[in-house]
Structures are given as C-alpha cells and as structure tokens.
C-alpha cells in the first residue's frame, strides 16, 4: 500500500516553486508514495501530484492566519494521509491536532521566522519584539513535539536542531535546466525577484547615474508604495522595469543581461553577515550563466571564491558596488569566464538534484520510523 503524503500551505501561491515544483513533484516520482498538496484555488492533478484546493486565501492577514489556515487544515484532514508536511507558521496551530490523530508531522521552515517577525513592515514597530518572543515560545513548544523539521540554511537548521534533533537542511536550489549563454557585452544588470528594501534596490538605483550606459533590468512584484519610491529617484531613467513576468520570460530576459545582482542587506534571516542558502535569486542568476555581484556574506564568500564566479561587496558601500559593476561590464571576457564558472557551480553543487536525494533519505527515515514502507 502506498504511503500517503500531504503537504499543506495556507500562505504560498499556487504551485509554489519549493513546495510543488521541487518537493511534491520529486516525491511523486518515487514508487510507493501517493502525494497530495493542499493549496489555495481549485482541485486538479499535475505531474503525479493530487492538488486539493481550499478556495481562495483571505487577503486580510489576520483572517489568513486564522480562517484560511483552518480551511487548509480541514481539507488536509479529509485526505487522511500518513505524513503531513506543513509550510507556514500559522499551520503550527494544527500540528498537535495532527499528532493526536496519529500522524507524522514535519515543519518546513522556509526562513528564520523568529527573526523575520522583527523585520516585517506590516507589524507595528513597537510590538515586533514582543510578537517575536511570543511566537518563539509557541514555535519551540510545537516543534519539540512533532516528528521533524526541514529548513533551508545551516544557521536556521542549527537553531531547530537544538529543539528537534530530526532536523535536515534541504535548501531551495533551482531545478537545473538548459540555458542560453548571456550577452556579456550588453551592460545590463539583472534582478528578477522580490522588489523590497532588503534587496538594496534604493542604493542600486542611486548609483546608476554614475554607471555610464548601464541598465538595471528589474522584474517582480513590489511591496506596496515601495515602487513609487524607486520611481522618484533620478536613477530610475536607467531602469528597465518589466513588472511581474512569466518564468519563460525571466529566462529570456536573463540571457540578454551581462551581470546578476544579489546585493542583499544583512538581517536576522541572514544570520547577519553569515548569509543564507535559502534564497533562490543568487543561484538562479548563476544557473543562467551570469557572473554575480553579491553581498560579502560568509556562506556566499565560500562558493564565490571557490568557483571564481563573481565579486563580493559590502552592501552598504556604494563605491564597492560601483567598482564591481564597472569591472564586469567593461570586461566581457571576465564576465564570460565568471559566468561559465557560476553555471558550473550550480551544475555541481547548487541545484535541486543535490537536495532531492536528501529529501528522499529524510522521507525514508520517517517511513521507517512508523513502519510505513518496505
């Protein structure tokens, strides 16, 4: 009899890259697993995954944390799976309920939630610290009573391993696919992803007037009002803003660029200057064959220097960022060398195929724990 696995998300979008495209689709390829995904929207099947829709999620955050999460949980209970993997902090409210039903429960922490609560713009500043403390107490209480944790980066996993020893690092590396070699003569800088303050867009746009003929190709969904703030800057004239575009269009636009930017500001989710392996942007740019200008985080420095695939900068130092960009856009041969090194690094070490094996081993361990398989 097949082992029934159910992933649940109340917050993420339909067919989320990590949840659906990577974890669910990978598990669905294995003999002996029957995979379900509870997500917003309608019910259908794709790539061997049974997608169970709970309708549209509430746009109001408070309702999403309560009513949407409840609807997702109720749909998940109808499936009566053997293993449940939950992907949002609010779903921890139902982890103990699933345990009482005799289920195996795993929490997939996509980021360091205790830290990011202190940096959420939609939480009033005076209560962020208190909200973080209360959430941490709640999270610790639940996590120590469930069957395991999956997370994306060494420091987050080290935190959870002290609470639940059955913690595994399964990062969010991209699914490897063919690519078109970029136009290393283009003087175009690429960033396709979150248009939010932590990605240093204000500083990048501020320095554009000092970079002759350079264009910042920017695509993604902006935070409320933040895009207007960027558009008011003089450097906006050198921005080619694409808005939100499809995955296929992202690949096409990346091939027209010469350099990828990942100048992320340090924060609690990056363990300050340690960095994170949970962010996809830097690895997606590398997979596209682009040399990278990126923050000098300890974790990033390790592979940038090992593979000679980019230039590290202090994200607060405009002169360093300008110098790194100029060095690359004025030297197409260097761009090509570092870009091909970046692609090789992803092929060897930073693609989903590497962590897919770890996901399989982790699920085999869960199954063996309850004699569900073999």
mmCIF file of C-alpha atoms in Angstrom:
data_model
loop_
_atom_site.group_PDB
_atom_site.id
_atom_site.type_symbol
_atom_site.label_atom_id
_atom_site.label_comp_id
_atom_site.label_asym_id
_atom_site.label_seq_id
_atom_site.Cartn_x
_atom_site.Cartn_y
_atom_site.Cartn_z
ATOM 1 C CA UNK A 1 0.000 0.000 0.000
ATOM 2 C CA UNK A 2 1.321 3.442 -0.922
ATOM 3 C CA UNK A 3 2.341 5.904 1.761
ATOM 4 C CA UNK A 4 0.096 8.969 1.626
ATOM 5 C CA UNK A 5 1.980 12.237 1.934
ATOM 6 C CA UNK A 6 0.242 15.600 2.265
ATOM 7 C CA UNK A 7 1.910 18.991 2.003
ATOM 8 C CA UNK A 8 -0.120 21.950 3.292
ATOM 9 C CA UNK A 9 0.270 25.657 2.616
ATOM 10 C CA UNK A 10 -2.161 28.377 3.571
ATOM 11 C CA UNK A 11 0.037 31.315 2.544
ATOM 12 C CA UNK A 12 2.059 30.393 -0.529
ATOM 13 C CA UNK A 13 0.782 30.795 -4.075
ATOM 14 C CA UNK A 14 -0.425 28.088 -6.407
ATOM 15 C CA UNK A 15 2.249 25.609 -7.486
ATOM 16 C CA UNK A 16 4.903 27.246 -5.336
ATOM 17 C CA UNK A 17 8.420 26.635 -6.605
ATOM 18 C CA UNK A 18 9.743 24.949 -3.474
ATOM 19 C CA UNK A 19 6.591 23.206 -2.300
ATOM 20 C CA UNK A 20 5.108 21.950 -5.560
ATOM 21 C CA UNK A 21 7.778 22.021 -8.254
ATOM 22 C CA UNK A 22 10.544 20.670 -6.059
ATOM 23 C CA UNK A 23 9.350 18.740 -3.026
ATOM 24 C CA UNK A 24 5.947 17.434 -4.127
ATOM 25 C CA UNK A 25 6.937 16.610 -7.708
ATOM 26 C CA UNK A 26 10.110 14.888 -6.532
ATOM 27 C CA UNK A 27 8.248 12.745 -4.007
ATOM 28 C CA UNK A 28 5.572 11.896 -6.594
ATOM 29 C CA UNK A 29 8.264 10.333 -8.806
ATOM 30 C CA UNK A 30 9.074 7.709 -6.206
ATOM 31 C CA UNK A 31 7.355 4.345 -6.160
ATOM 32 C CA UNK A 32 5.283 3.784 -3.048
ATOM 33 C CA UNK A 33 4.331 7.421 -2.449
ATOM 34 C CA UNK A 34 0.944 8.992 -3.087
ATOM 35 C CA UNK A 35 1.412 12.751 -2.873
ATOM 36 C CA UNK A 36 -1.166 15.451 -2.114
ATOM 37 C CA UNK A 37 -0.809 19.213 -1.901
ATOM 38 C CA UNK A 38 -3.380 21.369 -0.121
ATOM 39 C CA UNK A 39 -3.153 24.901 -1.515
ATOM 40 C CA UNK A 40 -5.359 27.844 -2.471
ATOM 41 C CA UNK A 41 -7.548 27.585 -5.563
ATOM 42 C CA UNK A 42 -9.260 24.618 -7.204
ATOM 43 C CA UNK A 43 -8.522 20.887 -7.126
ATOM 44 C CA UNK A 44 -6.730 19.156 -10.013
ATOM 45 C CA UNK A 45 -3.843 16.806 -10.756
ATOM 46 C CA UNK A 46 -0.443 17.677 -12.187
ATOM 47 C CA UNK A 47 2.858 15.826 -12.501
ATOM 48 C CA UNK A 48 1.503 12.976 -10.407
ATOM 49 C CA UNK A 49 0.518 15.282 -7.535
ATOM 50 C CA UNK A 50 -3.073 15.388 -6.286
ATOM 51 C CA UNK A 51 -3.712 19.084 -5.696
ATOM 52 C CA UNK A 52 -6.560 19.788 -3.275
ATOM 53 C CA UNK A 53 -7.813 23.359 -3.341
ATOM 54 C CA UNK A 54 -9.411 25.054 -0.339
ATOM 55 C CA UNK A 55 -10.627 28.075 -2.342
ATOM 56 C CA UNK A 56 -9.029 31.493 -2.334
ATOM 57 C CA UNK A 57 -6.952 32.613 0.628
ATOM 58 C CA UNK A 58 -8.052 35.650 2.595
ATOM 59 C CA UNK A 59 -6.158 38.829 1.669
ATOM 60 C CA UNK A 60 -6.525 40.161 5.209
ATOM 61 C CA UNK A 61 -3.502 38.806 7.095
ATOM 62 C CA UNK A 62 -5.340 38.198 10.344
ATOM 63 C CA UNK A 63 -8.007 36.191 8.528
ATOM 64 C CA UNK A 64 -5.294 34.312 6.636
ATOM 65 C CA UNK A 65 -3.625 33.329 9.906
ATOM 66 C CA UNK A 66 -6.946 32.099 11.285
ATOM 67 C CA UNK A 67 -9.688 31.317 8.774
ATOM 68 C CA UNK A 68 -7.520 30.400 5.767
ATOM 69 C CA UNK A 69 -5.258 28.200 7.849
ATOM 70 C CA UNK A 70 -8.309 26.481 9.329
ATOM 71 C CA UNK A 71 -9.752 25.739 5.881
ATOM 72 C CA UNK A 72 -6.427 24.325 4.729
ATOM 73 C CA UNK A 73 -6.218 22.106 7.801
ATOM 74 C CA UNK A 74 -9.760 20.798 7.351
ATOM 75 C CA UNK A 75 -9.044 19.879 3.719
ATOM 76 C CA UNK A 76 -5.848 18.147 4.802
ATOM 77 C CA UNK A 77 -7.744 16.067 7.377
ATOM 78 C CA UNK A 78 -10.082 14.803 4.647
ATOM 79 C CA UNK A 79 -7.084 13.270 2.867
ATOM 80 C CA UNK A 80 -6.191 11.156 5.927
ATOM 81 C CA UNK A 81 -2.519 10.996 4.968
ATOM 82 C CA UNK A 82 0.229 9.192 6.841
ATOM 83 C CA UNK A 83 2.726 12.083 6.731
ATOM 84 C CA UNK A 84 1.943 15.801 6.805
ATOM 85 C CA UNK A 85 4.474 18.484 5.885
ATOM 86 C CA UNK A 86 3.359 21.994 6.828
ATOM 87 C CA UNK A 87 4.876 25.078 5.214
ATOM 88 C CA UNK A 88 3.587 28.110 7.120
ATOM 89 C CA UNK A 89 3.998 29.223 10.751
ATOM 90 C CA UNK A 90 0.247 29.621 11.254
ATOM 91 C CA UNK A 91 -0.223 25.936 10.423
ATOM 92 C CA UNK A 92 1.772 25.044 13.525
ATOM 93 C CA UNK A 93 -1.515 25.754 15.317
ATOM 94 C CA UNK A 94 -2.752 22.455 13.878
ATOM 95 C CA UNK A 95 0.403 20.359 14.178
ATOM 96 C CA UNK A 96 -0.545 18.995 17.592
ATOM 97 C CA UNK A 97 -4.031 18.161 16.324
ATOM 98 C CA UNK A 98 -2.489 16.113 13.532
ATOM 99 C CA UNK A 99 -0.228 14.359 16.037
ATOM 100 C CA UNK A 100 -3.280 13.456 18.143
ATOM 101 C CA UNK A 101 -4.688 11.800 15.018
ATOM 102 C CA UNK A 102 -1.588 9.590 14.961
ATOM 103 C CA UNK A 103 0.068 11.330 12.016
ATOM 104 C CA UNK A 104 3.725 12.024 11.281
ATOM 105 C CA UNK A 105 4.191 15.807 11.139
ATOM 106 C CA UNK A 106 7.117 17.790 9.704
ATOM 107 C CA UNK A 107 7.546 21.552 9.696
ATOM 108 C CA UNK A 108 9.249 23.034 6.627
ATOM 109 C CA UNK A 109 10.568 26.392 7.826
ATOM 110 C CA UNK A 110 11.362 28.368 4.660
ATOM 111 C CA UNK A 111 13.083 31.077 6.690
ATOM 112 C CA UNK A 112 14.011 32.030 10.250
ATOM 113 C CA UNK A 113 10.551 33.168 11.325
ATOM 114 C CA UNK A 114 11.587 34.266 14.810
ATOM 115 C CA UNK A 115 13.906 36.794 13.192
ATOM 116 C CA UNK A 116 11.804 37.891 10.244
ATOM 117 C CA UNK A 117 8.891 38.834 12.533
ATOM 118 C CA UNK A 118 11.122 41.607 13.883
ATOM 119 C CA UNK A 119 11.568 42.913 10.331
ATOM 120 C CA UNK A 120 8.015 42.651 8.969
ATOM 121 C CA UNK A 121 6.914 46.059 7.718
ATOM 122 C CA UNK A 122 3.220 45.281 8.316
ATOM 123 C CA UNK A 123 3.724 44.663 12.055
ATOM 124 C CA UNK A 124 3.817 47.921 14.051
ATOM 125 C CA UNK A 125 7.382 48.527 15.241
ATOM 126 C CA UNK A 126 6.504 48.857 18.943
ATOM 127 C CA UNK A 127 5.164 45.285 19.101
ATOM 128 C CA UNK A 128 7.561 43.442 16.766
ATOM 129 C CA UNK A 129 9.926 42.353 19.537
ATOM 130 C CA UNK A 130 7.066 41.100 21.732
ATOM 131 C CA UNK A 131 5.464 39.316 18.771
ATOM 132 C CA UNK A 132 8.773 37.589 18.036
ATOM 133 C CA UNK A 133 9.214 36.451 21.643
ATOM 134 C CA UNK A 134 5.672 35.082 21.872
ATOM 135 C CA UNK A 135 5.961 33.326 18.523
ATOM 136 C CA UNK A 136 9.272 31.746 19.510
ATOM 137 C CA UNK A 137 7.775 30.276 22.684
ATOM 138 C CA UNK A 138 4.881 28.884 20.669
ATOM 139 C CA UNK A 139 7.146 27.517 17.926
ATOM 140 C CA UNK A 140 9.505 25.810 20.360
ATOM 141 C CA UNK A 141 6.603 24.176 22.186
ATOM 142 C CA UNK A 142 5.191 22.725 18.947
ATOM 143 C CA UNK A 143 8.426 21.825 17.178
ATOM 144 C CA UNK A 144 9.754 19.726 20.061
ATOM 145 C CA UNK A 145 6.569 17.579 19.902
ATOM 146 C CA UNK A 146 6.422 16.863 16.168
ATOM 147 C CA UNK A 147 8.484 14.402 14.150
ATOM 148 C CA UNK A 148 10.963 16.687 12.452
ATOM 149 C CA UNK A 149 11.939 19.922 10.783
ATOM 150 C CA UNK A 150 13.235 20.801 7.341
ATOM 151 C CA UNK A 151 14.846 24.145 6.659
ATOM 152 C CA UNK A 152 16.983 25.895 4.096
ATOM 153 C CA UNK A 153 20.240 27.154 5.604
ATOM 154 C CA UNK A 154 22.867 25.991 8.130
ATOM 155 C CA UNK A 155 22.158 28.572 10.840
ATOM 156 C CA UNK A 156 18.389 28.044 10.772
ATOM 157 C CA UNK A 157 18.908 24.281 10.933
ATOM 158 C CA UNK A 158 21.325 24.668 13.853
ATOM 159 C CA UNK A 159 18.634 26.636 15.710
ATOM 160 C CA UNK A 160 15.977 23.984 15.114
ATOM 161 C CA UNK A 161 18.319 21.059 15.797
ATOM 162 C CA UNK A 162 18.585 22.200 19.422
ATOM 163 C CA UNK A 163 14.801 21.880 19.682
ATOM 164 C CA UNK A 164 14.226 18.819 17.486
ATOM 165 C CA UNK A 165 17.244 16.653 16.581
ATOM 166 C CA UNK A 166 15.488 15.309 13.486
ATOM 167 C CA UNK A 167 16.241 18.469 11.509
ATOM 168 C CA UNK A 168 17.540 18.342 7.943
ATOM 169 C CA UNK A 169 18.867 21.081 5.680
ATOM 170 C CA UNK A 170 17.121 20.939 2.308
ATOM 171 C CA UNK A 171 17.917 24.180 0.550
ATOM 172 C CA UNK A 172 15.976 25.938 -2.161
ATOM 173 C CA UNK A 173 18.410 25.465 -5.039
ATOM 174 C CA UNK A 174 16.973 25.803 -8.564
ATOM 175 C CA UNK A 175 15.916 22.918 -10.761
ATOM 176 C CA UNK A 176 18.684 22.646 -13.334
ATOM 177 C CA UNK A 177 17.661 23.355 -16.920
ATOM 178 C CA UNK A 178 19.335 24.303 -20.205
ATOM 179 C CA UNK A 179 20.256 27.926 -20.761
ATOM 180 C CA UNK A 180 21.187 30.346 -23.486
ATOM 181 C CA UNK A 181 24.565 31.969 -22.982
ATOM 182 C CA UNK A 182 24.064 35.563 -21.849
ATOM 183 C CA UNK A 183 25.042 38.623 -23.846
ATOM 184 C CA UNK A 184 28.160 39.553 -21.918
ATOM 185 C CA UNK A 185 28.565 42.757 -23.962
ATOM 186 C CA UNK A 186 25.139 44.149 -23.044
ATOM 187 C CA UNK A 187 25.954 46.245 -19.915
ATOM 188 C CA UNK A 188 22.640 45.083 -18.473
ATOM 189 C CA UNK A 189 22.310 44.189 -14.793
ATOM 190 C CA UNK A 190 19.684 41.613 -13.827
ATOM 191 C CA UNK A 191 17.460 41.276 -10.806
ATOM 192 C CA UNK A 192 14.226 39.281 -11.070
ATOM 193 C CA UNK A 193 12.518 38.651 -7.743
ATOM 194 C CA UNK A 194 11.355 40.463 -4.644
ATOM 195 C CA UNK A 195 11.217 44.224 -5.088
ATOM 196 C CA UNK A 196 11.623 45.031 -1.408
ATOM 197 C CA UNK A 197 14.024 47.174 0.657
ATOM 198 C CA UNK A 198 16.163 44.247 1.826
ATOM 199 C CA UNK A 199 17.404 43.725 -1.742
ATOM 200 C CA UNK A 200 19.083 47.132 -1.727
ATOM 201 C CA UNK A 201 17.194 48.453 -4.762
ATOM 202 C CA UNK A 202 17.326 52.047 -3.497
ATOM 203 C CA UNK A 203 21.106 52.026 -3.256
ATOM 204 C CA UNK A 204 21.475 50.316 -6.642
ATOM 205 C CA UNK A 205 19.248 52.868 -8.358
ATOM 206 C CA UNK A 206 21.042 55.718 -6.578
ATOM 207 C CA UNK A 207 24.376 54.709 -8.142
ATOM 208 C CA UNK A 208 23.101 54.130 -11.683
ATOM 209 C CA UNK A 209 23.817 57.724 -12.856
ATOM 210 C CA UNK A 210 27.494 57.017 -12.037
ATOM 211 C CA UNK A 211 27.497 53.992 -14.353
ATOM 212 C CA UNK A 212 27.535 55.107 -17.977
ATOM 213 C CA UNK A 213 25.261 53.178 -20.383
ATOM 214 C CA UNK A 214 24.352 50.628 -17.686
ATOM 215 C CA UNK A 215 20.727 49.425 -17.446
ATOM 216 C CA UNK A 216 19.152 47.801 -14.403
ATOM 217 C CA UNK A 217 16.662 45.206 -15.643
ATOM 218 C CA UNK A 218 14.188 44.764 -12.810
ATOM 219 C CA UNK A 219 11.218 42.416 -12.646
ATOM 220 C CA UNK A 220 8.988 41.164 -9.872
ATOM 221 C CA UNK A 221 6.187 42.084 -7.524
ATOM 222 C CA UNK A 222 6.908 45.213 -5.440
ATOM 223 C CA UNK A 223 5.878 45.903 -1.872
ATOM 224 C CA UNK A 224 3.095 48.497 -1.538
ATOM 225 C CA UNK A 225 4.309 52.047 -2.189
ATOM 226 C CA UNK A 226 7.930 50.926 -2.494
ATOM 227 C CA UNK A 227 7.874 51.017 -6.294
ATOM 228 C CA UNK A 228 6.697 54.650 -6.244
ATOM 229 C CA UNK A 229 9.655 55.485 -4.021
ATOM 230 C CA UNK A 230 12.046 53.884 -6.508
ATOM 231 C CA UNK A 231 10.458 55.610 -9.491
ATOM 232 C CA UNK A 232 11.038 59.018 -7.878
ATOM 233 C CA UNK A 233 14.814 58.546 -7.946
ATOM 234 C CA UNK A 234 16.906 60.115 -10.765
ATOM 235 C CA UNK A 235 18.489 56.741 -11.485
ATOM 236 C CA UNK A 236 15.091 55.319 -12.486
ATOM 237 C CA UNK A 237 15.783 56.533 -16.028
ATOM 238 C CA UNK A 238 18.304 53.701 -16.286
ATOM 239 C CA UNK A 239 15.852 51.066 -15.015
ATOM 240 C CA UNK A 240 14.060 48.737 -17.423
ATOM 241 C CA UNK A 241 11.139 47.697 -15.222
ATOM 242 C CA UNK A 242 9.343 44.597 -16.513
ATOM 243 C CA UNK A 243 6.764 44.141 -13.777
ATOM 244 C CA UNK A 244 5.787 40.590 -12.959
ATOM 245 C CA UNK A 245 6.726 38.242 -15.814
ATOM 246 C CA UNK A 246 6.462 34.506 -16.508
ATOM 247 C CA UNK A 247 9.209 32.027 -15.776
ATOM 248 C CA UNK A 248 9.864 31.608 -19.518
ATOM 249 C CA UNK A 249 10.186 35.365 -19.940
ATOM 250 C CA UNK A 250 12.577 35.507 -16.985
ATOM 251 C CA UNK A 251 14.863 33.055 -18.769
ATOM 252 C CA UNK A 252 14.714 35.092 -21.975
ATOM 253 C CA UNK A 253 15.484 38.357 -20.197
ATOM 254 C CA UNK A 254 18.359 36.842 -18.220
ATOM 255 C CA UNK A 255 20.006 35.791 -21.488
ATOM 256 C CA UNK A 256 20.046 39.447 -22.570
ATOM 257 C CA UNK A 257 21.965 40.541 -19.470
ATOM 258 C CA UNK A 258 25.635 40.507 -18.550
ATOM 259 C CA UNK A 259 25.654 40.568 -14.730
ATOM 260 C CA UNK A 260 23.382 39.319 -11.953
ATOM 261 C CA UNK A 261 22.905 41.331 -8.769
ATOM 262 C CA UNK A 262 22.302 39.798 -5.338
ATOM 263 C CA UNK A 263 23.273 42.660 -3.036
ATOM 264 C CA UNK A 264 21.151 41.553 -0.107
ATOM 265 C CA UNK A 265 21.194 43.545 3.122
ATOM 266 C CA UNK A 266 22.116 41.608 6.273
ATOM 267 C CA UNK A 267 19.392 40.893 8.800
ATOM 268 C CA UNK A 268 18.130 38.288 11.206
ATOM 269 C CA UNK A 269 17.046 35.996 8.371
ATOM 270 C CA UNK A 270 20.604 36.011 7.004
ATOM 271 C CA UNK A 271 22.142 35.459 10.442
ATOM 272 C CA UNK A 272 23.503 38.956 9.886
ATOM 273 C CA UNK A 273 26.748 38.593 7.916
ATOM 274 C CA UNK A 274 26.719 34.791 7.885
ATOM 275 C CA UNK A 275 24.257 34.769 4.993
ATOM 276 C CA UNK A 276 21.714 32.190 3.852
ATOM 277 C CA UNK A 277 21.477 29.368 1.356
ATOM 278 C CA UNK A 278 17.696 29.611 1.362
ATOM 279 C CA UNK A 279 17.420 32.444 -1.122
ATOM 280 C CA UNK A 280 16.980 31.393 -4.739
ATOM 281 C CA UNK A 281 17.911 34.619 -6.552
ATOM 282 C CA UNK A 282 21.678 34.266 -6.448
ATOM 283 C CA UNK A 283 21.568 30.642 -7.633
ATOM 284 C CA UNK A 284 19.068 31.351 -10.407
ATOM 285 C CA UNK A 285 21.341 34.077 -11.761
ATOM 286 C CA UNK A 286 24.310 31.739 -11.563
ATOM 287 C CA UNK A 287 22.337 28.997 -13.334
ATOM 288 C CA UNK A 288 21.683 31.461 -16.171
ATOM 289 C CA UNK A 289 25.437 31.795 -16.636
ATOM 290 C CA UNK A 290 25.713 35.277 -15.158
ATOM 291 C CA UNK A 291 28.630 36.461 -13.028
ATOM 292 C CA UNK A 292 27.290 37.843 -9.778
ATOM 293 C CA UNK A 293 27.857 40.961 -7.749
ATOM 294 C CA UNK A 294 26.722 39.906 -4.293
ATOM 295 C CA UNK A 295 26.911 40.698 -0.609
ATOM 296 C CA UNK A 296 30.032 39.539 1.164
ATOM 297 C CA UNK A 297 28.293 37.038 3.402
ATOM 298 C CA UNK A 298 30.388 34.243 4.899
ATOM 299 C CA UNK A 299 28.339 31.481 3.258
ATOM 300 C CA UNK A 300 28.344 33.216 -0.132
ATOM 301 C CA UNK A 301 32.051 34.042 0.056
ATOM 302 C CA UNK A 302 32.769 30.333 0.330
ATOM 303 C CA UNK A 303 31.392 29.421 -3.092
ATOM 304 C CA UNK A 304 32.123 32.718 -4.884
ATOM 305 C CA UNK A 305 35.818 32.369 -4.085
ATOM 306 C CA UNK A 306 35.860 28.602 -4.630
ATOM 307 C CA UNK A 307 34.378 28.836 -8.126
ATOM 308 C CA UNK A 308 35.596 32.366 -9.039
ATOM 309 C CA UNK A 309 32.086 33.208 -10.176
ATOM 310 C CA UNK A 310 31.567 36.804 -9.068
ATOM 311 C CA UNK A 311 32.604 39.775 -6.976
ATOM 312 C CA UNK A 312 31.810 40.216 -3.291
ATOM 313 C CA UNK A 313 30.866 43.657 -1.962
ATOM 314 C CA UNK A 314 29.867 45.343 1.249
ATOM 315 C CA UNK A 315 26.151 46.009 0.557
ATOM 316 C CA UNK A 316 26.365 49.384 2.344
ATOM 317 C CA UNK A 317 29.375 50.665 0.372
ATOM 318 C CA UNK A 318 28.333 52.344 -2.871
ATOM 319 C CA UNK A 319 31.892 52.705 -4.117
ATOM 320 C CA UNK A 320 32.483 48.962 -3.819
ATOM 321 C CA UNK A 321 29.285 48.173 -5.701
ATOM 322 C CA UNK A 322 30.126 50.679 -8.456
ATOM 323 C CA UNK A 323 33.661 49.310 -8.784
ATOM 324 C CA UNK A 324 32.443 45.703 -9.023
ATOM 325 C CA UNK A 325 29.845 46.512 -11.669
ATOM 326 C CA UNK A 326 32.299 48.575 -13.718
ATOM 327 C CA UNK A 327 34.918 45.834 -13.583
ATOM 328 C CA UNK A 328 32.478 43.370 -15.097
ATOM 329 C CA UNK A 329 30.530 45.433 -17.625
ATOM 330 C CA UNK A 330 33.777 46.854 -19.021
ATOM 331 C CA UNK A 331 35.290 43.405 -19.439
ATOM 332 C CA UNK A 332 33.068 40.951 -21.376
ATOM 333 C CA UNK A 333 35.769 38.259 -21.278
ATOM 334 C CA UNK A 334 35.833 38.368 -17.474
ATOM 335 C CA UNK A 335 32.020 38.264 -17.465
ATOM 336 C CA UNK A 336 32.066 35.154 -19.610
ATOM 337 C CA UNK A 337 34.703 33.387 -17.527
ATOM 338 C CA UNK A 338 32.946 34.069 -14.226
ATOM 339 C CA UNK A 339 29.527 33.375 -15.762
ATOM 340 C CA UNK A 340 30.548 29.947 -17.003
ATOM 341 C CA UNK A 341 32.104 29.241 -13.593
ATOM 342 C CA UNK A 342 28.813 30.226 -11.972
ATOM 343 C CA UNK A 343 26.891 27.819 -14.198
ATOM 344 C CA UNK A 344 29.371 25.029 -13.391
ATOM 345 C CA UNK A 345 28.951 25.661 -9.660
ATOM 346 C CA UNK A 346 25.184 25.243 -9.903
ATOM 347 C CA UNK A 347 25.508 22.095 -12.024
ATOM 348 C CA UNK A 348 27.877 20.534 -9.498
ATOM 349 C CA UNK A 349 26.697 21.737 -6.106
ATOM 350 C CA UNK A 350 23.758 24.148 -6.031
ATOM 351 C CA UNK A 351 20.925 22.530 -7.992
ATOM 352 C CA UNK A 352 17.796 20.790 -6.731
ATOM 353 C CA UNK A 353 19.079 17.337 -7.745
ATOM 354 C CA UNK A 354 21.548 17.525 -4.852
ATOM 355 C CA UNK A 355 18.903 18.206 -2.214
ATOM 356 C CA UNK A 356 16.340 15.922 -3.827
ATOM 357 C CA UNK A 357 18.458 12.982 -2.630
ATOM 358 C CA UNK A 358 18.417 14.394 0.896
ATOM 359 C CA UNK A 359 14.629 14.764 0.722
ATOM 360 C CA UNK A 360 14.269 11.106 -0.296
ATOM 361 C CA UNK A 361 16.537 9.956 2.539
ATOM 362 C CA UNK A 362 14.618 12.064 5.051
ATOM 363 C CA UNK A 363 11.269 10.604 3.993
ATOM 364 C CA UNK A 364 12.660 7.082 4.040
ATOM 365 C CA UNK A 365 13.668 7.706 7.657
ATOM 366 C CA UNK A 366 10.186 8.975 8.514
ATOM 367 C CA UNK A 367 8.590 5.930 6.919
ATOM 368 C CA UNK A 368 10.919 3.525 8.683
ATOM 369 C CA UNK A 369 10.076 5.178 11.985
ATOM 370 C CA UNK A 370 6.439 4.160 11.620
ATOM 371 C CA UNK A 371 6.999 1.017 9.537
ATOM 372 C CA UNK A 372 5.079 2.634 6.692
ATOM 373 C CA UNK A 373 7.213 1.252 3.923
ATOM 374 C CA UNK A 374 9.291 -1.703 2.949
#
